[in-house]
PDB file of C-alpha atoms and ligand atoms in Angstrom:
ATOM      1  CA  MET I   1    -202.283-172.886-102.133  1.00  0.00           C
ATOM      2  CA  ALA I   2    -200.879-176.424-101.992  1.00  0.00           C
ATOM      3  CA  ASP I   3    -197.158-176.955-102.621  1.00  0.00           C
ATOM      4  CA  MET I   4    -196.036-177.646-106.170  1.00  0.00           C
ATOM      5  CA  LYS I   5    -195.019-181.328-106.284  1.00  0.00           C
ATOM      6  CA  LEU I   6    -191.926-182.010-108.397  1.00  0.00           C
ATOM      7  CA  VAL I   7    -190.307-185.261-109.479  1.00  0.00           C
ATOM      8  CA  VAL I   8    -186.521-185.032-109.823  1.00  0.00           C
ATOM      9  CA  VAL I   9    -185.269-187.545-112.388  1.00  0.00           C
ATOM     10  CA  GLY I  10    -181.568-188.410-112.503  1.00  0.00           C
ATOM     11  CA  ALA I  11    -181.688-187.582-108.787  1.00  0.00           C
ATOM     12  CA  GLY I  12    -178.410-189.392-108.115  1.00  0.00           C
ATOM     13  CA  GLY I  13    -176.486-187.251-110.641  1.00  0.00           C
ATOM     14  CA  ARG I  14    -174.592-183.971-110.183  1.00  0.00           C
ATOM     15  CA  MET I  15    -177.511-181.779-111.269  1.00  0.00           C
ATOM     16  CA  GLY I  16    -180.145-184.111-109.775  1.00  0.00           C
ATOM     17  CA  ARG I  17    -178.654-183.800-106.286  1.00  0.00           C
ATOM     18  CA  THR I  18    -178.448-180.027-106.659  1.00  0.00           C
ATOM     19  CA  LEU I  19    -182.104-179.934-107.772  1.00  0.00           C
ATOM     20  CA  VAL I  20    -183.222-181.981-104.753  1.00  0.00           C
ATOM     21  CA  ARG I  21    -181.454-179.451-102.512  1.00  0.00           C
ATOM     22  CA  ILE I  22    -182.803-176.341-104.241  1.00  0.00           C
ATOM     23  CA  VAL I  23    -186.403-177.673-104.461  1.00  0.00           C
ATOM     24  CA  SER I  24    -186.271-178.602-100.757  1.00  0.00           C
ATOM     25  CA  GLU I  25    -185.003-175.104 -99.882  1.00  0.00           C
ATOM     26  CA  THR I  26    -187.630-173.297-102.005  1.00  0.00           C
ATOM     27  CA  ALA I  27    -190.860-172.297-100.284  1.00  0.00           C
ATOM     28  CA  GLY I  28    -194.037-173.544-102.000  1.00  0.00           C
ATOM     29  CA  MET I  29    -192.605-176.689-103.579  1.00  0.00           C
ATOM     30  CA  THR I  30    -191.647-180.201-102.473  1.00  0.00           C
ATOM     31  CA  VAL I  31    -189.709-183.161-103.858  1.00  0.00           C
ATOM     32  CA  HIS I  32    -192.577-185.533-104.680  1.00  0.00           C
ATOM     33  CA  ALA I  33    -190.330-188.360-105.897  1.00  0.00           C
ATOM     34  CA  ALA I  34    -186.749-188.991-106.995  1.00  0.00           C
ATOM     35  CA  VAL I  35    -185.956-191.277-109.917  1.00  0.00           C
ATOM     36  CA  ASP I  36    -182.771-192.788-111.318  1.00  0.00           C
ATOM     37  CA  ARG I  37    -181.729-195.672-113.610  1.00  0.00           C
ATOM     38  CA  PRO I  38    -182.814-199.183-112.593  1.00  0.00           C
ATOM     39  CA  ASP I  39    -179.155-200.299-112.532  1.00  0.00           C
ATOM     40  CA  SER I  40    -178.030-197.381-110.323  1.00  0.00           C
ATOM     41  CA  SER I  41    -176.441-198.502-107.061  1.00  0.00           C
ATOM     42  CA  LEU I  42    -178.195-195.555-105.380  1.00  0.00           C
ATOM     43  CA  ILE I  43    -181.777-196.914-105.755  1.00  0.00           C
ATOM     44  CA  GLY I  44    -183.435-197.036-102.332  1.00  0.00           C
ATOM     45  CA  GLN I  45    -181.182-194.365-100.813  1.00  0.00           C
ATOM     46  CA  ASP I  46    -182.773-191.181 -99.473  1.00  0.00           C
ATOM     47  CA  ALA I  47    -182.600-188.339-102.031  1.00  0.00           C
ATOM     48  CA  GLY I  48    -181.991-185.744 -99.302  1.00  0.00           C
ATOM     49  CA  LEU I  49    -179.081-187.658 -97.824  1.00  0.00           C
ATOM     50  CA  LEU I  50    -177.532-187.920-101.316  1.00  0.00           C
ATOM     51  CA  ALA I  51    -178.048-184.168-101.764  1.00  0.00           C
ATOM     52  CA  GLY I  52    -176.293-183.454 -98.467  1.00  0.00           C
ATOM     53  CA  ILE I  53    -179.332-181.890 -96.748  1.00  0.00           C
ATOM     54  CA  GLY I  54    -180.320-184.761 -94.429  1.00  0.00           C
ATOM     55  CA  GLU I  55    -183.156-187.264 -94.791  1.00  0.00           C
ATOM     56  CA  ILE I  56    -186.304-186.026 -96.587  1.00  0.00           C
ATOM     57  CA  GLY I  57    -188.168-189.360 -96.657  1.00  0.00           C
ATOM     58  CA  VAL I  58    -187.956-189.704-100.464  1.00  0.00           C
ATOM     59  CA  PRO I  59    -186.036-192.833-101.535  1.00  0.00           C
ATOM     60  CA  LEU I  60    -184.600-193.036-105.068  1.00  0.00           C
ATOM     61  CA  THR I  61    -186.886-195.200-107.207  1.00  0.00           C
ATOM     62  CA  ALA I  62    -186.462-196.790-110.646  1.00  0.00           C
ATOM     63  CA  ASP I  63    -190.223-196.593-111.361  1.00  0.00           C
ATOM     64  CA  PRO I  64    -190.958-193.254-113.109  1.00  0.00           C
ATOM     65  CA  LEU I  65    -194.570-194.264-113.870  1.00  0.00           C
ATOM     66  CA  ALA I  66    -195.448-194.544-110.186  1.00  0.00           C
ATOM     67  CA  ALA I  67    -193.319-191.477-109.387  1.00  0.00           C
ATOM     68  CA  VAL I  68    -195.383-189.070-111.527  1.00  0.00           C
ATOM     69  CA  VAL I  69    -198.753-190.062-110.030  1.00  0.00           C
ATOM     70  CA  GLY I  70    -200.045-186.930-108.274  1.00  0.00           C
ATOM     71  CA  ALA I  71    -197.056-184.810-109.396  1.00  0.00           C
ATOM     72  CA  ASP I  72    -197.237-181.350-110.993  1.00  0.00           C
ATOM     73  CA  GLY I  73    -193.988-181.598-112.919  1.00  0.00           C
ATOM     74  CA  ILE I  74    -190.712-183.342-113.740  1.00  0.00           C
ATOM     75  CA  LEU I  75    -187.271-181.736-113.441  1.00  0.00           C
ATOM     76  CA  ASP I  76    -184.983-183.559-115.857  1.00  0.00           C
ATOM     77  CA  PHE I  77    -181.195-183.243-116.221  1.00  0.00           C
ATOM     78  CA  THR I  78    -180.341-186.737-117.454  1.00  0.00           C
ATOM     79  CA  VAL I  79    -179.422-188.147-120.883  1.00  0.00           C
ATOM     80  CA  PRO I  80    -181.279-187.718-124.212  1.00  0.00           C
ATOM     81  CA  ALA I  81    -182.715-191.264-124.402  1.00  0.00           C
ATOM     82  CA  ALA I  82    -184.152-190.960-120.897  1.00  0.00           C
ATOM     83  CA  THR I  83    -185.446-187.436-121.541  1.00  0.00           C
ATOM     84  CA  VAL I  84    -187.470-188.572-124.563  1.00  0.00           C
ATOM     85  CA  GLY I  85    -189.126-191.236-122.367  1.00  0.00           C
ATOM     86  CA  PHE I  86    -189.863-188.714-119.608  1.00  0.00           C
ATOM     87  CA  ALA I  87    -191.363-186.314-122.185  1.00  0.00           C
ATOM     88  CA  GLU I  88    -193.815-189.035-123.248  1.00  0.00           C
ATOM     89  CA  LEU I  89    -194.646-189.669-119.594  1.00  0.00           C
ATOM     90  CA  ALA I  90    -195.212-185.946-118.962  1.00  0.00           C
ATOM     91  CA  ALA I  91    -197.515-185.832-122.005  1.00  0.00           C
ATOM     92  CA  GLN I  92    -199.561-188.805-120.755  1.00  0.00           C
ATOM     93  CA  ALA I  93    -199.845-187.257-117.302  1.00  0.00           C
ATOM     94  CA  ARG I  94    -200.400-183.760-118.812  1.00  0.00           C
ATOM     95  CA  ILE I  95    -197.876-182.183-116.470  1.00  0.00           C
ATOM     96  CA  ILE I  96    -194.841-179.887-116.666  1.00  0.00           C
ATOM     97  CA  HIS I  97    -191.497-181.147-118.012  1.00  0.00           C
ATOM     98  CA  VAL I  98    -188.490-178.913-117.382  1.00  0.00           C
ATOM     99  CA  ILE I  99    -185.606-180.254-119.487  1.00  0.00           C
ATOM    100  CA  GLY I 100    -181.969-179.304-118.921  1.00  0.00           C
ATOM    101  CA  THR I 101    -180.521-182.374-120.675  1.00  0.00           C
ATOM    102  CA  THR I 102    -178.153-181.476-123.512  1.00  0.00           C
ATOM    103  CA  GLY I 103    -176.926-183.401-126.552  1.00  0.00           C
ATOM    104  CA  CYS I 104    -180.412-184.200-127.944  1.00  0.00           C
ATOM    105  CA  SER I 105    -180.513-185.183-131.632  1.00  0.00           C
ATOM    106  CA  ALA I 106    -182.977-183.755-134.176  1.00  0.00           C
ATOM    107  CA  GLU I 107    -185.019-186.963-133.711  1.00  0.00           C
ATOM    108  CA  ASP I 108    -185.071-186.476-129.919  1.00  0.00           C
ATOM    109  CA  GLU I 109    -186.173-182.852-130.410  1.00  0.00           C
ATOM    110  CA  ALA I 110    -189.020-183.987-132.690  1.00  0.00           C
ATOM    111  CA  ALA I 111    -190.198-186.454-130.033  1.00  0.00           C
ATOM    112  CA  ILE I 112    -190.068-183.671-127.402  1.00  0.00           C
ATOM    113  CA  ASP I 113    -192.048-181.365-129.738  1.00  0.00           C
ATOM    114  CA  ALA I 114    -194.695-184.099-130.081  1.00  0.00           C
ATOM    115  CA  ALA I 115    -194.885-184.487-126.300  1.00  0.00           C
ATOM    116  CA  ALA I 116    -195.292-180.704-125.962  1.00  0.00           C
ATOM    117  CA  ARG I 117    -198.755-180.999-127.529  1.00  0.00           C
ATOM    118  CA  HIS I 118    -199.948-182.332-124.160  1.00  0.00           C
ATOM    119  CA  ALA I 119    -197.195-181.394-121.689  1.00  0.00           C
ATOM    120  CA  VAL I 120    -195.908-177.950-120.697  1.00  0.00           C
ATOM    121  CA  VAL I 121    -192.275-178.311-121.788  1.00  0.00           C
ATOM    122  CA  VAL I 122    -189.558-175.804-120.883  1.00  0.00           C
ATOM    123  CA  LYS I 123    -186.230-176.831-122.433  1.00  0.00           C
ATOM    124  CA  SER I 124    -182.990-174.895-122.440  1.00  0.00           C
ATOM    125  CA  GLY I 125    -179.331-175.754-122.926  1.00  0.00           C
ATOM    126  CA  ASN I 126    -178.631-173.445-120.007  1.00  0.00           C
ATOM    127  CA  MET I 127    -181.036-172.465-117.245  1.00  0.00           C
ATOM    128  CA  SER I 128    -178.922-169.668-115.734  1.00  0.00           C
ATOM    129  CA  VAL I 129    -180.367-166.152-115.873  1.00  0.00           C
ATOM    130  CA  CYS I 130    -176.957-164.656-116.777  1.00  0.00           C
ATOM    131  CA  VAL I 131    -176.394-167.020-119.708  1.00  0.00           C
ATOM    132  CA  ASN I 132    -179.820-166.260-121.158  1.00  0.00           C
ATOM    133  CA  LEU I 133    -179.059-162.573-120.814  1.00  0.00           C
ATOM    134  CA  LEU I 134    -175.690-163.215-122.485  1.00  0.00           C
ATOM    135  CA  ALA I 135    -177.554-164.797-125.427  1.00  0.00           C
ATOM    136  CA  VAL I 136    -179.511-161.559-125.883  1.00  0.00           C
ATOM    137  CA  LEU I 137    -176.238-159.569-125.840  1.00  0.00           C
ATOM    138  CA  VAL I 138    -174.628-161.962-128.351  1.00  0.00           C
ATOM    139  CA  GLU I 139    -177.603-161.646-130.727  1.00  0.00           C
ATOM    140  CA  ARG I 140    -177.402-157.863-130.465  1.00  0.00           C
ATOM    141  CA  ALA I 141    -173.624-157.780-130.988  1.00  0.00           C
ATOM    142  CA  ALA I 142    -173.794-160.130-133.985  1.00  0.00           C
ATOM    143  CA  ARG I 143    -176.507-157.969-135.595  1.00  0.00           C
ATOM    144  CA  THR I 144    -174.623-154.716-135.029  1.00  0.00           C
ATOM    145  CA  LEU I 145    -171.162-155.936-136.066  1.00  0.00           C
ATOM    146  CA  GLY I 146    -172.275-158.026-139.062  1.00  0.00           C
ATOM    147  CA  PRO I 147    -170.369-160.784-140.912  1.00  0.00           C
ATOM    148  CA  ASP I 148    -167.082-158.801-141.054  1.00  0.00           C
ATOM    149  CA  PHE I 149    -166.605-159.852-137.430  1.00  0.00           C
ATOM    150  CA  ASP I 150    -165.706-163.541-137.082  1.00  0.00           C
ATOM    151  CA  ILE I 151    -167.661-165.320-134.341  1.00  0.00           C
ATOM    152  CA  GLU I 152    -165.927-168.046-132.337  1.00  0.00           C
ATOM    153  CA  ILE I 153    -167.395-169.726-129.250  1.00  0.00           C
ATOM    154  CA  LEU I 154    -165.010-171.305-126.744  1.00  0.00           C
ATOM    155  CA  GLU I 155    -166.267-173.475-123.899  1.00  0.00           C
ATOM    156  CA  MET I 156    -164.692-175.446-121.049  1.00  0.00           C
ATOM    157  CA  HIS I 157    -166.352-178.047-118.820  1.00  0.00           C
ATOM    158  CA  HIS I 158    -165.390-180.729-116.284  1.00  0.00           C
ATOM    159  CA  ARG I 159    -163.821-184.000-117.392  1.00  0.00           C
ATOM    160  CA  HIS I 160    -167.068-186.020-117.018  1.00  0.00           C
ATOM    161  CA  LYS I 161    -169.074-184.110-119.632  1.00  0.00           C
ATOM    162  CA  VAL I 162    -170.105-186.441-122.479  1.00  0.00           C
ATOM    163  CA  ASP I 163    -171.397-184.128-125.248  1.00  0.00           C
ATOM    164  CA  ALA I 164    -169.666-181.394-127.272  1.00  0.00           C
ATOM    165  CA  PRO I 165    -170.030-178.555-128.067  1.00  0.00           C
ATOM    166  CA  SER I 166    -171.955-177.843-124.861  1.00  0.00           C
ATOM    167  CA  GLY I 167    -175.668-177.094-124.998  1.00  0.00           C
ATOM    168  CA  THR I 168    -174.808-173.570-123.874  1.00  0.00           C
ATOM    169  CA  ALA I 169    -172.271-173.057-126.663  1.00  0.00           C
ATOM    170  CA  LEU I 170    -174.946-174.125-129.163  1.00  0.00           C
ATOM    171  CA  LEU I 171    -177.510-171.837-127.496  1.00  0.00           C
ATOM    172  CA  LEU I 172    -175.060-168.922-127.899  1.00  0.00           C
ATOM    173  CA  GLY I 173    -174.368-169.973-131.502  1.00  0.00           C
ATOM    174  CA  GLU I 174    -178.115-169.926-132.208  1.00  0.00           C
ATOM    175  CA  ALA I 175    -178.292-166.420-130.723  1.00  0.00           C
ATOM    176  CA  ALA I 176    -175.422-165.232-132.960  1.00  0.00           C
ATOM    177  CA  ALA I 177    -177.098-166.805-136.003  1.00  0.00           C
ATOM    178  CA  ARG I 178    -180.403-165.075-135.162  1.00  0.00           C
ATOM    179  CA  GLY I 179    -178.527-161.771-134.985  1.00  0.00           C
ATOM    180  CA  ARG I 180    -177.234-162.362-138.492  1.00  0.00           C
ATOM    181  CA  ASP I 181    -180.539-163.743-139.857  1.00  0.00           C
ATOM    182  CA  ILE I 182    -178.907-167.024-140.837  1.00  0.00           C
ATOM    183  CA  LYS I 183    -179.394-170.661-139.834  1.00  0.00           C
ATOM    184  CA  LEU I 184    -176.691-171.930-137.456  1.00  0.00           C
ATOM    185  CA  ASP I 185    -176.568-175.352-139.157  1.00  0.00           C
ATOM    186  CA  ASP I 186    -175.583-173.692-142.456  1.00  0.00           C
ATOM    187  CA  TYR I 187    -172.626-171.805-140.910  1.00  0.00           C
ATOM    188  CA  ALA I 188    -171.455-173.811-137.854  1.00  0.00           C
ATOM    189  CA  VAL I 189    -167.881-175.158-137.832  1.00  0.00           C
ATOM    190  CA  ARG I 190    -167.939-177.567-134.896  1.00  0.00           C
ATOM    191  CA  SER I 191    -164.361-178.853-135.074  1.00  0.00           C
ATOM    192  CA  ARG I 192    -161.094-178.228-136.927  1.00  0.00           C
ATOM    193  CA  ASP I 193    -158.191-180.571-137.528  1.00  0.00           C
ATOM    194  CA  GLY I 194    -155.355-180.742-140.061  1.00  0.00           C
ATOM    195  CA  TYR I 195    -155.230-178.647-143.238  1.00  0.00           C
ATOM    196  CA  THR I 196    -158.518-176.781-142.909  1.00  0.00           C
ATOM    197  CA  GLY I 197    -157.899-173.938-145.371  1.00  0.00           C
ATOM    198  CA  PRO I 198    -158.800-170.357-144.464  1.00  0.00           C
ATOM    199  CA  ARG I 199    -161.786-169.534-142.305  1.00  0.00           C
ATOM    200  CA  PRO I 200    -165.003-169.423-144.394  1.00  0.00           C
ATOM    201  CA  GLN I 201    -166.632-165.967-144.407  1.00  0.00           C
ATOM    202  CA  GLY I 202    -169.560-165.870-141.978  1.00  0.00           C
ATOM    203  CA  ALA I 203    -168.663-169.130-140.182  1.00  0.00           C
ATOM    204  CA  ILE I 204    -169.632-169.516-136.518  1.00  0.00           C
ATOM    205  CA  GLY I 205    -166.835-171.592-134.988  1.00  0.00           C
ATOM    206  CA  PHE I 206    -166.874-173.758-131.861  1.00  0.00           C
ATOM    207  CA  ALA I 207    -163.947-174.904-129.716  1.00  0.00           C
ATOM    208  CA  THR I 208    -164.176-177.301-126.786  1.00  0.00           C
ATOM    209  CA  LEU I 209    -161.980-177.759-123.704  1.00  0.00           C
ATOM    210  CA  ARG I 210    -162.516-180.525-121.129  1.00  0.00           C
ATOM    211  CA  GLY I 211    -160.813-180.912-117.765  1.00  0.00           C
ATOM    212  CA  GLY I 212    -160.965-180.935-113.985  1.00  0.00           C
ATOM    213  CA  SER I 213    -164.083-179.801-112.187  1.00  0.00           C
ATOM    214  CA  VAL I 214    -164.980-176.732-114.301  1.00  0.00           C
ATOM    215  CA  VAL I 215    -168.759-176.119-113.962  1.00  0.00           C
ATOM    216  CA  GLY I 216    -168.988-174.191-117.262  1.00  0.00           C
ATOM    217  CA  ASP I 217    -167.038-171.353-118.921  1.00  0.00           C
ATOM    218  CA  HIS I 218    -168.167-169.766-122.202  1.00  0.00           C
ATOM    219  CA  THR I 219    -166.590-166.970-124.218  1.00  0.00           C
ATOM    220  CA  VAL I 220    -168.026-165.584-127.446  1.00  0.00           C
ATOM    221  CA  TYR I 221    -165.414-163.794-129.573  1.00  0.00           C
ATOM    222  CA  LEU I 222    -166.451-161.293-132.218  1.00  0.00           C
ATOM    223  CA  ALA I 223    -163.139-160.703-133.961  1.00  0.00           C
ATOM    224  CA  GLY I 224    -162.819-157.914-136.516  1.00  0.00           C
ATOM    225  CA  ALA I 225    -159.827-156.426-138.316  1.00  0.00           C
ATOM    226  CA  GLY I 226    -158.086-154.391-135.616  1.00  0.00           C
ATOM    227  CA  GLU I 227    -160.498-154.914-132.720  1.00  0.00           C
ATOM    228  CA  ARG I 228    -162.222-157.740-130.889  1.00  0.00           C
ATOM    229  CA  LEU I 229    -165.192-158.018-128.545  1.00  0.00           C
ATOM    230  CA  GLU I 230    -165.231-160.867-125.986  1.00  0.00           C
ATOM    231  CA  LEU I 231    -168.425-161.719-124.119  1.00  0.00           C
ATOM    232  CA  ARG I 232    -167.828-164.176-121.292  1.00  0.00           C
ATOM    233  CA  HIS I 233    -169.777-166.112-118.665  1.00  0.00           C
ATOM    234  CA  VAL I 234    -168.317-168.184-115.848  1.00  0.00           C
ATOM    235  CA  ALA I 235    -170.542-170.573-113.878  1.00  0.00           C
ATOM    236  CA  GLU I 236    -169.100-171.173-110.419  1.00  0.00           C
ATOM    237  CA  ASP I 237    -171.882-173.281-108.933  1.00  0.00           C
ATOM    238  CA  ARG I 238    -174.502-175.738-110.331  1.00  0.00           C
ATOM    239  CA  ALA I 239    -177.111-174.134-108.061  1.00  0.00           C
ATOM    240  CA  GLN I 240    -177.660-171.386-110.680  1.00  0.00           C
ATOM    241  CA  PHE I 241    -178.925-173.973-113.177  1.00  0.00           C
ATOM    242  CA  ALA I 242    -181.138-175.626-110.561  1.00  0.00           C
ATOM    243  CA  LYS I 243    -182.575-172.260-109.481  1.00  0.00           C
ATOM    244  CA  GLY I 244    -183.362-171.500-113.127  1.00  0.00           C
ATOM    245  CA  ALA I 245    -185.096-174.883-113.500  1.00  0.00           C
ATOM    246  CA  VAL I 246    -187.190-174.215-110.393  1.00  0.00           C
ATOM    247  CA  ARG I 247    -188.105-170.766-111.727  1.00  0.00           C
ATOM    248  CA  ALA I 248    -189.114-172.401-115.029  1.00  0.00           C
ATOM    249  CA  ALA I 249    -191.343-174.912-113.219  1.00  0.00           C
ATOM    250  CA  LEU I 250    -193.113-172.146-111.273  1.00  0.00           C
ATOM    251  CA  TRP I 251    -193.569-170.112-114.478  1.00  0.00           C
ATOM    252  CA  ALA I 252    -194.993-173.166-116.276  1.00  0.00           C
ATOM    253  CA  TRP I 253    -197.490-173.999-113.532  1.00  0.00           C
ATOM    254  CA  GLY I 254    -201.015-173.529-114.916  1.00  0.00           C
ATOM    255  CA  ARG I 255    -199.762-172.595-118.398  1.00  0.00           C
ATOM    256  CA  LYS I 256    -201.187-174.281-121.497  1.00  0.00           C
ATOM    257  CA  PRO I 257    -199.275-177.159-123.132  1.00  0.00           C
ATOM    258  CA  GLY I 258    -196.516-176.145-125.543  1.00  0.00           C
ATOM    259  CA  ARG I 259    -192.792-175.855-125.962  1.00  0.00           C
ATOM    260  CA  TYR I 260    -191.074-172.965-124.190  1.00  0.00           C
ATOM    261  CA  ASP I 261    -187.501-171.939-123.316  1.00  0.00           C
ATOM    262  CA  MET I 262    -185.771-169.841-120.647  1.00  0.00           C
ATOM    263  CA  ALA I 263    -186.110-166.682-122.725  1.00  0.00           C
ATOM    264  CA  ASP I 264    -189.911-167.142-122.393  1.00  0.00           C
ATOM    265  CA  VAL I 265    -189.577-167.740-118.650  1.00  0.00           C
ATOM    266  CA  LEU I 266    -187.390-164.661-118.157  1.00  0.00           C
ATOM    267  CA  GLY I 267    -189.410-162.422-120.501  1.00  0.00           C
ATOM    268  CA  LEU I 268    -186.392-161.853-122.765  1.00  0.00           C
ATOM    269  CA  LYS I 269    -188.325-162.151-126.030  1.00  0.00           C
ATOM    270  CA  ASP I 270    -189.940-158.705-125.872  1.00  0.00           C
TER     271      ASP I 270
HETATM  272  P1  NAD H 301    -174.708-186.868-114.335  1.00  0.00           P
HETATM  273  O1  NAD H 301    -174.148-187.963-115.169  1.00  0.00           O
HETATM  274  O2  NAD H 301    -174.027-186.498-113.049  1.00  0.00           O
HETATM  275  O3  NAD H 301    -176.248-187.202-113.986  1.00  0.00           O
HETATM  276  C1  NAD H 301    -177.146-187.791-114.870  1.00  0.00           C
HETATM  277  C2  NAD H 301    -178.069-188.690-114.041  1.00  0.00           C
HETATM  278  O4  NAD H 301    -179.109-189.193-114.897  1.00  0.00           O
HETATM  279  C3  NAD H 301    -177.326-189.907-113.457  1.00  0.00           C
HETATM  280  O5  NAD H 301    -177.642-190.043-112.078  1.00  0.00           O
HETATM  281  C4  NAD H 301    -177.894-191.054-114.279  1.00  0.00           C
HETATM  282  O6  NAD H 301    -177.915-192.292-113.579  1.00  0.00           O
HETATM  283  C5  NAD H 301    -179.314-190.531-114.553  1.00  0.00           C
HETATM  284  N1  NAD H 301    -179.995-191.270-115.610  1.00  0.00           N
HETATM  285  C6  NAD H 301    -179.505-191.714-116.799  1.00  0.00           C
HETATM  286  N2  NAD H 301    -180.446-192.425-117.444  1.00  0.00           N
HETATM  287  C7  NAD H 301    -181.559-192.408-116.663  1.00  0.00           C
HETATM  288  C8  NAD H 301    -182.851-192.978-116.779  1.00  0.00           C
HETATM  289  N3  NAD H 301    -183.205-193.709-117.850  1.00  0.00           N
HETATM  290  N4  NAD H 301    -183.734-192.787-115.776  1.00  0.00           N
HETATM  291  C9  NAD H 301    -183.409-192.054-114.698  1.00  0.00           C
HETATM  292  N5  NAD H 301    -182.189-191.488-114.513  1.00  0.00           N
HETATM  293  C10 NAD H 301    -181.286-191.683-115.491  1.00  0.00           C
HETATM  294  O7  NAD H 301    -174.801-185.590-115.291  1.00  0.00           O
HETATM  295  P2  NAD H 301    -175.015-184.041-114.884  1.00  0.00           P
HETATM  296  O8  NAD H 301    -173.696-183.358-114.831  1.00  0.00           O
HETATM  297  O9  NAD H 301    -175.949-183.941-113.735  1.00  0.00           O
HETATM  298  O10 NAD H 301    -175.711-183.503-116.219  1.00  0.00           O
HETATM  299  C11 NAD H 301    -176.922-184.064-116.690  1.00  0.00           C
HETATM  300  C12 NAD H 301    -177.371-183.357-117.963  1.00  0.00           C
HETATM  301  O11 NAD H 301    -177.699-181.988-117.671  1.00  0.00           O
HETATM  302  C13 NAD H 301    -176.297-183.280-119.064  1.00  0.00           C
HETATM  303  O12 NAD H 301    -176.935-183.417-120.323  1.00  0.00           O
HETATM  304  C14 NAD H 301    -175.718-181.880-118.906  1.00  0.00           C
HETATM  305  O13 NAD H 301    -175.128-181.386-120.070  1.00  0.00           O
HETATM  306  C15 NAD H 301    -176.972-181.124-118.554  1.00  0.00           C
HETATM  307  N6  NAD H 301    -176.788-179.856-117.878  1.00  0.00           N
HETATM  308  C16 NAD H 301    -177.603-178.835-118.284  1.00  0.00           C
HETATM  309  C17 NAD H 301    -177.574-177.612-117.663  1.00  0.00           C
HETATM  310  C18 NAD H 301    -178.566-176.557-118.070  1.00  0.00           C
HETATM  311  O14 NAD H 301    -178.604-175.479-117.455  1.00  0.00           O
HETATM  312  N7  NAD H 301    -179.419-176.823-119.063  1.00  0.00           N
HETATM  313  C19 NAD H 301    -176.650-177.391-116.619  1.00  0.00           C
HETATM  314  C20 NAD H 301    -175.820-178.430-116.217  1.00  0.00           C
HETATM  315  C21 NAD H 301    -175.908-179.676-116.850  1.00  0.00           C
END
């Protein structure tokens, strides 16, 4: 069988470089093209050299339209505005779009849903196997412990991260809400400042730390009267996210158009 041909968009970024490395190291797939912003100073540079694996003969291009010709899928860890454009491109080309980008608005999500009528979209706020397993544990814990246990989600990321709470924190919040049969939007408390009054019963709280080079730490607290459960994940290396994205692309290959997430890929919905 021919190699799966993948376009890495945002290939000059932290995740993009990691994806170029992991795709190049994975048997049965190749980096078909590497795309970044037209105003990036990295355009024209070899994607492999940027990824620290030596030249692979794929220069960074600012032309996504040409890049997807002949490709099987797009791996996308960029910014929401770019991701919406790539989703439309994936729909036109009827190919796979694996989306790791976080911070998408409801409008962005609607545009991605529309694209998923023609593209095979796998989108997740966190592509790591452990985090998706953690989400299952959080859902289970929230269901068992009920609203008498206060749920708080604490996350820390590196100083360059631009959105908050993290996509992973929101993914874990969604899992907790599912466990309680409520809608996260109705119960989320995303920040606190000043005279806030007591904690509303049933709230799912978020707290954000930013600093240094932290890849991603998440702790879900289920705090009751007299005891507390803490479920924690620590990401030490971006490669886990890239490996998850590659696994998602392989899973999506040959599947019918639609919108999927990592729980589908990992078979965690049974
Ligand atoms: P980064 O800033 O290092 O990289 C983003 C790249 O996208 C940059 O190279 C930028 O130039 C490029 N880009 C922006 N607009 C573009 C456009 N129009 N066309 C092509 N390229 C464009 O950021 P990062 O740390 O690599 O993170 C990227 C995204 O991935 C963030 O939203 C982050 O939260 C998310 N992320 C998700 C996971 C996950 O598992 N889902 C894990 C880590 C990071």
